[in-house]
Amino acid sequence: MSTVADAVLAPHSESQRSALVIKLMQAGDEARWDRFVFDCPEATFFHRAGWKAVIERSFGHRTWFLYAETEGKIEGVLCLAEIRSRLFGHSLSSLPFCVYGGIAALNDAARNALDMHAQELAASLKVGHLEYRNQEPRHEDWKSKELYVTFRKEILPDPEQNMLAIPKKQRAMVRKGIKAGLQCEIDDNVDRLFTAYATSVHRLGTPVFSKKYFHTLKDVFGDDCEIQTITNQGRIVSSVLSFYFRDQVLPYYGGGMDEARAVAGNDFMYWELMRRACEKGYTVFDFGRSKLGTGAFDFKKNWGFAPQALHYEYQLHRSTEMPDNNPLNPKFRLFVKMWQFLPMPVATALGPHIVKNLG
């Protein structure tokens, strides 16, 4: 009996003529997939093979990691995951829970073949929409919205140069944390990170990821996933989980306790990450995605980072409009306020069941 995968991965005449074939990543393909990702200029940390295990083990979603191959050589990859939710809809995305995605390829032939197969897969699965999280626009005829930007900046070769490159007002906040005697520690487990992260998101009124998710990230990505915790006389002040990829450091999940604001804990935390990355030879600080008009957007801009638009594109299938599952949506305003008043243990228990379907 044929499956959706059989139908979508059946060779097309054009692919046959060029010997280009589209395949699903299988167990044992991870090493060659990642070699391609590290060498492909378009690829990001979020194209790594490990995200398949992270999404399947943490959330139970079905994944489709496609690659284009010619005579045994990978020429393009596309990571897809399917989310089915009665509340938030049915989607196929590259890639949920990640800021960057879409197709990473060496040439147009591979890119077009992967794109065609993804669209056919979306139609076969009868999803509401297919989403690419591009850094550059790819489909002018698809729906898109101006909501997210990313912040990336060069790390200068000397720590003092990086300190002086921070705008004066923000630099004063970093020095405030230094004067407060804050300490930076590298953790080998997720316990303190989760405490700081869960406290922060509860304060914002948004659901928390499960602790299992952070365990899985650390387990799958190993030394390329680092947890840095800031303390004050032994107390947790703030903590951040960062990814390392090629010449880049990407702070990804973080949070601060109530004390963090008084002692500039978050400011000190990101400075320490930048300083340490500089000393280890990394040259790009990727501050990650933020929504326009939010406090996170203002915070990153205050560091002297220029916002760069992200091009999230949506091909509508069974849906009639783009998804809008974010806290800025007015229809979620009451939910956010109610969530802030939930006791922390309740919010921590319920949150993972909601956020797993948001992507």
CSV table of C-alpha atoms in Angstrom, one decimal:
chain,number,residue,atom,x,y,z
A,1,MET,CA,0.0,0.0,0.0
A,2,SER,CA,1.5,3.4,-1.0
A,3,THR,CA,1.9,6.1,1.6
A,4,VAL,CA,2.1,9.9,1.4
A,5,ALA,CA,5.9,9.6,1.5
A,6,ASP,CA,5.8,7.2,-1.4
A,7,ALA,CA,3.7,9.6,-3.5
A,8,VAL,CA,5.6,12.7,-2.6
A,9,LEU,CA,9.0,11.1,-3.1
A,10,ALA,CA,8.2,9.5,-6.4
A,11,PRO,CA,10.7,10.7,-9.0
A,12,HIS,CA,9.6,13.3,-11.5
A,13,SER,CA,10.7,13.4,-15.1
A,14,GLU,CA,12.9,16.5,-14.7
A,15,SER,CA,14.6,14.9,-11.7
A,16,GLN,CA,15.2,11.7,-13.6
A,17,ARG,CA,16.8,13.6,-16.5
A,18,SER,CA,19.2,15.4,-14.2
A,19,ALA,CA,19.8,12.4,-11.8
A,20,LEU,CA,18.5,14.6,-9.0
A,21,VAL,CA,16.5,12.7,-6.4
A,22,ILE,CA,14.7,13.7,-3.3
A,23,LYS,CA,15.0,11.4,-0.3
A,24,LEU,CA,13.9,11.3,3.4
A,25,MET,CA,16.7,11.4,5.9
A,26,GLN,CA,17.0,8.0,7.6
A,27,ALA,CA,18.9,6.7,10.6
A,28,GLY,CA,22.6,6.8,9.7
A,29,ASP,CA,22.3,9.8,7.4
A,30,GLU,CA,22.8,12.3,10.2
A,31,ALA,CA,26.6,12.7,9.8
A,32,ARG,CA,26.5,13.4,6.1
A,33,TRP,CA,23.5,15.7,6.5
A,34,ASP,CA,25.4,17.8,9.0
A,35,ARG,CA,28.5,17.9,6.9
A,36,PHE,CA,26.4,19.5,4.2
A,37,VAL,CA,24.8,21.9,6.6
A,38,PHE,CA,28.1,23.1,8.0
A,39,ASP,CA,29.5,23.7,4.5
A,40,CYS,CA,26.4,25.2,2.9
A,41,PRO,CA,26.3,29.1,3.1
A,42,GLU,CA,22.5,29.2,3.3
A,43,ALA,CA,22.2,26.7,6.1
A,44,THR,CA,21.8,27.6,9.8
A,45,PHE,CA,22.0,25.8,13.1
A,46,PHE,CA,18.3,25.1,12.6
A,47,HIS,CA,19.0,23.0,9.6
A,48,ARG,CA,21.0,20.5,11.6
A,49,ALA,CA,19.8,16.8,11.6
A,50,GLY,CA,19.4,16.8,15.4
A,51,TRP,CA,16.2,18.8,15.2
A,52,LYS,CA,14.4,15.8,13.9
A,53,ALA,CA,15.1,13.9,17.2
A,54,VAL,CA,14.4,17.1,19.3
A,55,ILE,CA,11.0,17.6,17.7
A,56,GLU,CA,9.9,14.0,17.7
A,57,ARG,CA,11.1,13.2,21.2
A,58,SER,CA,10.0,16.5,22.9
A,59,PHE,CA,6.7,17.1,21.2
A,60,GLY,CA,5.7,13.9,19.4
A,61,HIS,CA,5.3,15.7,16.0
A,62,ARG,CA,5.9,13.9,12.7
A,63,THR,CA,8.9,15.2,10.8
A,64,TRP,CA,9.9,15.1,7.2
A,65,PHE,CA,13.6,15.9,6.7
A,66,LEU,CA,14.1,16.0,2.9
A,67,TYR,CA,17.4,16.2,1.0
A,68,ALA,CA,18.2,16.6,-2.7
A,69,GLU,CA,20.9,14.3,-3.9
A,70,THR,CA,22.9,13.9,-7.2
A,71,GLU,CA,25.1,10.8,-7.6
A,72,GLY,CA,25.4,10.4,-3.8
A,73,LYS,CA,26.1,14.1,-3.1
A,74,ILE,CA,23.7,16.1,-1.0
A,75,GLU,CA,22.9,19.4,-2.8
A,76,GLY,CA,20.1,20.8,-0.6
A,77,VAL,CA,18.1,20.1,2.6
A,78,LEU,CA,14.6,21.0,3.9
A,79,CYS,CA,13.5,20.3,7.5
A,80,LEU,CA,9.7,20.0,7.9
A,81,ALA,CA,7.5,19.2,10.8
A,82,GLU,CA,3.7,18.6,10.9
A,83,ILE,CA,1.6,20.0,13.7
A,84,ARG,CA,-2.0,18.9,14.2
A,85,SER,CA,-4.0,21.0,16.7
A,86,ARG,CA,-7.7,21.5,17.2
A,87,LEU,CA,-7.0,24.9,18.7
A,88,PHE,CA,-4.2,26.2,16.5
A,89,GLY,CA,-4.7,24.4,13.3
A,90,HIS,CA,-2.9,21.9,11.0
A,91,SER,CA,0.4,23.0,9.5
A,92,LEU,CA,3.6,21.9,7.8
A,93,SER,CA,6.5,24.2,8.7
A,94,SER,CA,10.2,24.6,8.3
A,95,LEU,CA,10.8,24.6,11.1
A,96,PRO,CA,8.5,25.0,14.2
A,97,PHE,CA,10.3,26.1,17.4
A,98,CYS,CA,13.1,27.5,15.3
A,99,VAL,CA,13.7,31.1,14.1
A,100,TYR,CA,15.2,30.2,10.7
A,101,GLY,CA,14.3,27.5,8.3
A,102,GLY,CA,13.2,27.0,4.7
A,103,ILE,CA,15.4,25.4,2.0
A,104,ALA,CA,19.2,25.4,2.2
A,105,ALA,CA,20.7,24.5,-1.2
A,106,LEU,CA,23.7,24.8,-3.4
A,107,ASN,CA,21.8,25.4,-6.6
A,108,ASP,CA,18.4,26.3,-8.1
A,109,ALA,CA,17.8,22.7,-9.3
A,110,ALA,CA,18.0,21.3,-5.8
A,111,ARG,CA,16.1,24.2,-4.3
A,112,ASN,CA,13.2,23.9,-6.8
A,113,ALA,CA,13.0,20.2,-6.5
A,114,LEU,CA,12.7,20.4,-2.7
A,115,ASP,CA,10.2,23.2,-2.9
A,116,MET,CA,8.0,21.2,-5.3
A,117,HIS,CA,8.1,18.2,-3.1
A,118,ALA,CA,7.3,20.2,0.0
A,119,GLN,CA,4.2,21.7,-1.7
A,120,GLU,CA,3.1,18.3,-2.8
A,121,LEU,CA,3.6,16.9,0.6
A,122,ALA,CA,1.5,19.8,2.1
A,123,ALA,CA,-1.3,19.0,-0.3
A,124,SER,CA,-1.2,15.3,0.4
A,125,LEU,CA,-1.3,15.9,4.1
A,126,LYS,CA,-4.2,18.3,3.6
A,127,VAL,CA,-2.7,20.9,5.9
A,128,GLY,CA,-4.0,24.4,6.4
A,129,HIS,CA,-0.7,26.0,5.3
A,130,LEU,CA,2.9,25.4,4.4
A,131,GLU,CA,5.4,27.7,6.1
A,132,TYR,CA,9.0,28.6,5.4
A,133,ARG,CA,10.9,30.6,7.9
A,134,ASN,CA,13.3,32.3,5.5
A,135,GLN,CA,16.0,34.9,6.1
A,136,GLU,CA,15.6,36.0,2.5
A,137,PRO,CA,12.3,36.2,0.5
A,138,ARG,CA,11.7,33.3,-1.8
A,139,HIS,CA,8.0,33.4,-2.9
A,140,GLU,CA,6.5,36.8,-3.8
A,141,ASP,CA,3.2,35.1,-4.6
A,142,TRP,CA,2.9,33.5,-1.1
A,143,LYS,CA,1.3,35.2,1.9
A,144,SER,CA,3.8,36.9,4.3
A,145,LYS,CA,3.7,39.3,7.2
A,146,GLU,CA,6.0,41.9,8.8
A,147,LEU,CA,6.2,40.6,12.4
A,148,TYR,CA,9.6,39.2,13.2
A,149,VAL,CA,13.2,40.5,12.9
A,150,THR,CA,16.5,39.1,13.8
A,151,PHE,CA,19.5,40.8,15.3
A,152,ARG,CA,23.1,39.8,14.3
A,153,LYS,CA,26.3,41.7,14.8
A,154,GLU,CA,30.0,41.1,14.4
A,155,ILE,CA,32.0,40.1,17.5
A,156,LEU,CA,35.2,42.2,17.5
A,157,PRO,CA,38.5,40.4,18.3
A,158,ASP,CA,39.1,42.1,21.6
A,159,PRO,CA,36.7,42.1,24.6
A,160,GLU,CA,37.3,45.8,25.4
A,161,GLN,CA,36.4,46.7,21.8
A,162,ASN,CA,33.1,44.9,22.2
A,163,MET,CA,32.4,46.7,25.5
A,164,LEU,CA,33.1,50.1,23.9
A,165,ALA,CA,30.9,49.1,20.9
A,166,ILE,CA,27.9,48.9,23.2
A,167,PRO,CA,25.9,52.2,23.3
A,168,LYS,CA,26.7,54.2,26.4
A,169,LYS,CA,23.4,53.7,28.2
A,170,GLN,CA,23.4,50.0,27.7
A,171,ARG,CA,27.1,49.8,28.6
A,172,ALA,CA,26.3,51.4,31.9
A,173,MET,CA,23.8,48.5,32.6
A,174,VAL,CA,26.5,46.0,31.9
A,175,ARG,CA,28.9,47.7,34.2
A,176,LYS,CA,26.2,47.8,36.9
A,177,GLY,CA,26.1,44.0,36.8
A,178,ILE,CA,29.9,43.8,37.0
A,179,LYS,CA,29.9,46.2,40.0
A,180,ALA,CA,27.2,44.1,41.7
A,181,GLY,CA,29.7,41.2,41.8
A,182,LEU,CA,27.6,38.9,39.7
A,183,GLN,CA,29.2,35.5,38.8
A,184,CYS,CA,29.0,33.5,35.6
A,185,GLU,CA,28.9,29.7,35.8
A,186,ILE,CA,28.5,27.0,33.1
A,187,ASP,CA,26.0,24.3,34.0
A,188,ASP,CA,26.0,20.7,32.9
A,189,ASN,CA,22.3,20.3,33.5
A,190,VAL,CA,19.2,22.3,32.8
A,191,ASP,CA,17.8,22.8,36.4
A,192,ARG,CA,18.8,26.4,37.0
A,193,LEU,CA,18.1,27.4,33.4
A,194,PHE,CA,14.6,26.0,33.7
A,195,THR,CA,13.9,27.8,37.0
A,196,ALA,CA,14.9,31.2,35.5
A,197,TYR,CA,13.2,30.6,32.2
A,198,ALA,CA,9.9,29.4,33.7
A,199,THR,CA,9.8,32.3,36.0
A,200,SER,CA,10.3,34.8,33.1
A,201,VAL,CA,7.7,33.4,30.8
A,202,HIS,CA,5.2,33.1,33.6
A,203,ARG,CA,5.7,36.8,34.3
A,204,LEU,CA,5.0,37.5,30.6
A,205,GLY,CA,1.9,35.4,30.7
A,206,THR,CA,3.0,32.8,28.1
A,207,PRO,CA,3.1,29.0,28.4
A,208,VAL,CA,6.3,27.3,29.3
A,209,PHE,CA,8.1,24.5,27.4
A,210,SER,CA,8.6,21.3,29.3
A,211,LYS,CA,11.8,20.6,31.2
A,212,LYS,CA,12.2,17.5,29.0
A,213,TYR,CA,12.6,19.8,25.9
A,214,PHE,CA,15.7,21.5,27.4
A,215,HIS,CA,17.1,18.1,28.5
A,216,THR,CA,16.6,16.9,24.9
A,217,LEU,CA,18.3,20.0,23.4
A,218,LYS,CA,21.3,19.4,25.7
A,219,ASP,CA,21.4,15.7,25.0
A,220,VAL,CA,21.1,16.0,21.2
A,221,PHE,CA,23.5,18.9,20.6
A,222,GLY,CA,26.0,18.3,23.3
A,223,ASP,CA,28.8,20.8,23.6
A,224,ASP,CA,27.2,22.9,20.8
A,225,CYS,CA,24.4,23.7,23.4
A,226,GLU,CA,25.7,25.5,26.4
A,227,ILE,CA,24.0,26.7,29.6
A,228,GLN,CA,25.4,29.8,31.3
A,229,THR,CA,23.9,30.8,34.7
A,230,ILE,CA,24.5,34.1,36.5
A,231,THR,CA,24.4,34.1,40.3
A,232,ASN,CA,24.6,36.6,43.1
A,233,GLN,CA,26.0,35.2,46.4
A,234,GLY,CA,24.8,31.8,45.3
A,235,ARG,CA,21.3,32.8,44.2
A,236,ILE,CA,20.1,32.3,40.6
A,237,VAL,CA,19.8,35.7,38.9
A,238,SER,CA,19.5,34.7,35.2
A,239,SER,CA,20.4,31.9,32.8
A,240,VAL,CA,20.6,31.4,29.1
A,241,LEU,CA,20.9,28.4,26.8
A,242,SER,CA,23.0,29.2,23.7
A,243,PHE,CA,23.8,27.3,20.5
A,244,TYR,CA,27.2,27.4,18.8
A,245,PHE,CA,27.4,27.0,15.0
A,246,ARG,CA,30.4,27.6,12.7
A,247,ASP,CA,31.6,31.1,13.8
A,248,GLN,CA,28.4,32.1,15.6
A,249,VAL,CA,27.0,32.0,19.1
A,250,LEU,CA,23.2,32.1,19.4
A,251,PRO,CA,21.6,32.8,22.8
A,252,TYR,CA,18.2,31.1,22.4
A,253,TYR,CA,16.3,30.5,25.6
A,254,GLY,CA,16.8,32.6,28.7
A,255,GLY,CA,15.2,34.1,31.7
A,256,GLY,CA,15.7,36.0,34.8
A,257,MET,CA,14.5,35.9,38.4
A,258,ASP,CA,12.8,38.9,40.0
A,259,GLU,CA,16.2,40.1,41.3
A,260,ALA,CA,17.6,40.3,37.8
A,261,ARG,CA,16.3,43.8,37.1
A,262,ALA,CA,17.7,45.3,40.2
A,263,VAL,CA,21.3,44.0,39.5
A,264,ALA,CA,21.2,44.2,35.7
A,265,GLY,CA,21.4,40.4,35.6
A,266,ASN,CA,20.3,39.9,32.0
A,267,ASP,CA,22.6,42.7,30.7
A,268,PHE,CA,25.6,41.1,32.5
A,269,MET,CA,24.6,37.7,31.3
A,270,TYR,CA,24.6,38.6,27.6
A,271,TRP,CA,27.8,40.6,28.0
A,272,GLU,CA,29.5,37.6,29.6
A,273,LEU,CA,28.3,35.4,26.7
A,274,MET,CA,29.7,37.8,24.2
A,275,ARG,CA,33.0,38.2,26.1
A,276,ARG,CA,33.5,34.5,26.4
A,277,ALA,CA,32.6,33.9,22.7
A,278,CYS,CA,35.1,36.5,21.7
A,279,GLU,CA,37.8,34.8,23.7
A,280,LYS,CA,37.0,31.5,22.1
A,281,GLY,CA,37.3,33.0,18.6
A,282,TYR,CA,33.6,33.3,17.6
A,283,THR,CA,32.9,36.2,15.3
A,284,VAL,CA,29.1,36.6,15.1
A,285,PHE,CA,26.7,37.2,17.9
A,286,ASP,CA,23.2,36.2,16.8
A,287,PHE,CA,20.7,37.8,19.3
A,288,GLY,CA,17.8,35.9,17.6
A,289,ARG,CA,14.3,36.7,16.7
A,290,SER,CA,12.0,39.3,18.3
A,291,LYS,CA,8.6,40.7,17.4
A,292,LEU,CA,8.3,44.3,16.3
A,293,GLY,CA,7.0,46.5,19.0
A,294,THR,CA,8.1,44.4,22.0
A,295,GLY,CA,10.4,44.9,24.9
A,296,ALA,CA,12.7,42.2,23.6
A,297,PHE,CA,13.0,44.2,20.3
A,298,ASP,CA,13.9,47.4,22.2
A,299,PHE,CA,16.4,45.6,24.5
A,300,LYS,CA,18.4,44.2,21.6
A,301,LYS,CA,18.3,47.4,19.6
A,302,ASN,CA,19.7,49.2,22.7
A,303,TRP,CA,22.8,47.0,22.4
A,304,GLY,CA,23.5,48.6,19.0
A,305,PHE,CA,22.2,45.8,16.9
A,306,ALA,CA,20.3,46.7,13.7
A,307,PRO,CA,17.1,44.7,13.1
A,308,GLN,CA,17.0,42.6,10.0
A,309,ALA,CA,13.6,41.5,8.6
A,310,LEU,CA,12.8,37.8,8.6
A,311,HIS,CA,10.7,36.6,5.7
A,312,TYR,CA,8.2,34.0,7.0
A,313,GLU,CA,6.1,32.9,3.9
A,314,TYR,CA,2.9,30.9,3.9
A,315,GLN,CA,1.4,28.9,1.1
A,316,LEU,CA,-2.3,28.5,2.0
A,317,HIS,CA,-3.9,25.1,1.4
A,318,ARG,CA,-7.0,24.5,3.4
A,319,SER,CA,-6.7,27.7,5.4
A,320,THR,CA,-8.1,31.0,4.1
A,321,GLU,CA,-5.8,33.2,6.1
A,322,MET,CA,-2.3,33.2,7.7
A,323,PRO,CA,-1.9,31.9,11.2
A,324,ASP,CA,-1.6,34.4,14.0
A,325,ASN,CA,-0.8,32.4,17.1
A,326,ASN,CA,1.3,34.9,19.1
A,327,PRO,CA,0.7,36.8,22.3
A,328,LEU,CA,0.3,40.1,20.5
A,329,ASN,CA,-2.9,38.9,18.8
A,330,PRO,CA,-5.7,40.8,20.6
A,331,LYS,CA,-7.8,37.6,20.9
A,332,PHE,CA,-5.1,36.1,23.3
A,333,ARG,CA,-4.9,39.2,25.5
A,334,LEU,CA,-7.3,37.8,28.1
A,335,PHE,CA,-5.5,34.5,28.1
A,336,VAL,CA,-2.2,36.2,28.8
A,337,LYS,CA,-3.6,38.1,31.7
A,338,MET,CA,-5.2,34.9,33.2
A,339,TRP,CA,-2.0,32.9,32.7
A,340,GLN,CA,0.0,35.5,34.7
A,341,PHE,CA,-2.3,34.8,37.7
A,342,LEU,CA,-2.0,31.1,37.6
A,343,PRO,CA,0.2,29.6,40.4
A,344,MET,CA,3.6,28.7,39.1
A,345,PRO,CA,3.3,25.0,39.6
A,346,VAL,CA,0.0,24.9,37.7
A,347,ALA,CA,1.4,27.0,34.8
A,348,THR,CA,4.5,24.8,34.6
A,349,ALA,CA,2.4,21.7,34.5
A,350,LEU,CA,-0.2,22.9,31.9
A,351,GLY,CA,2.1,25.0,29.7
A,352,PRO,CA,3.9,22.2,27.8
A,353,HIS,CA,0.5,20.8,26.6
A,354,ILE,CA,-0.3,24.2,25.0
A,355,VAL,CA,3.1,25.4,23.7
A,356,LYS,CA,3.9,22.1,21.9
A,357,ASN,CA,1.1,23.0,19.4
A,358,LEU,CA,2.2,26.6,18.8
A,359,GLY,CA,5.5,25.9,17.0
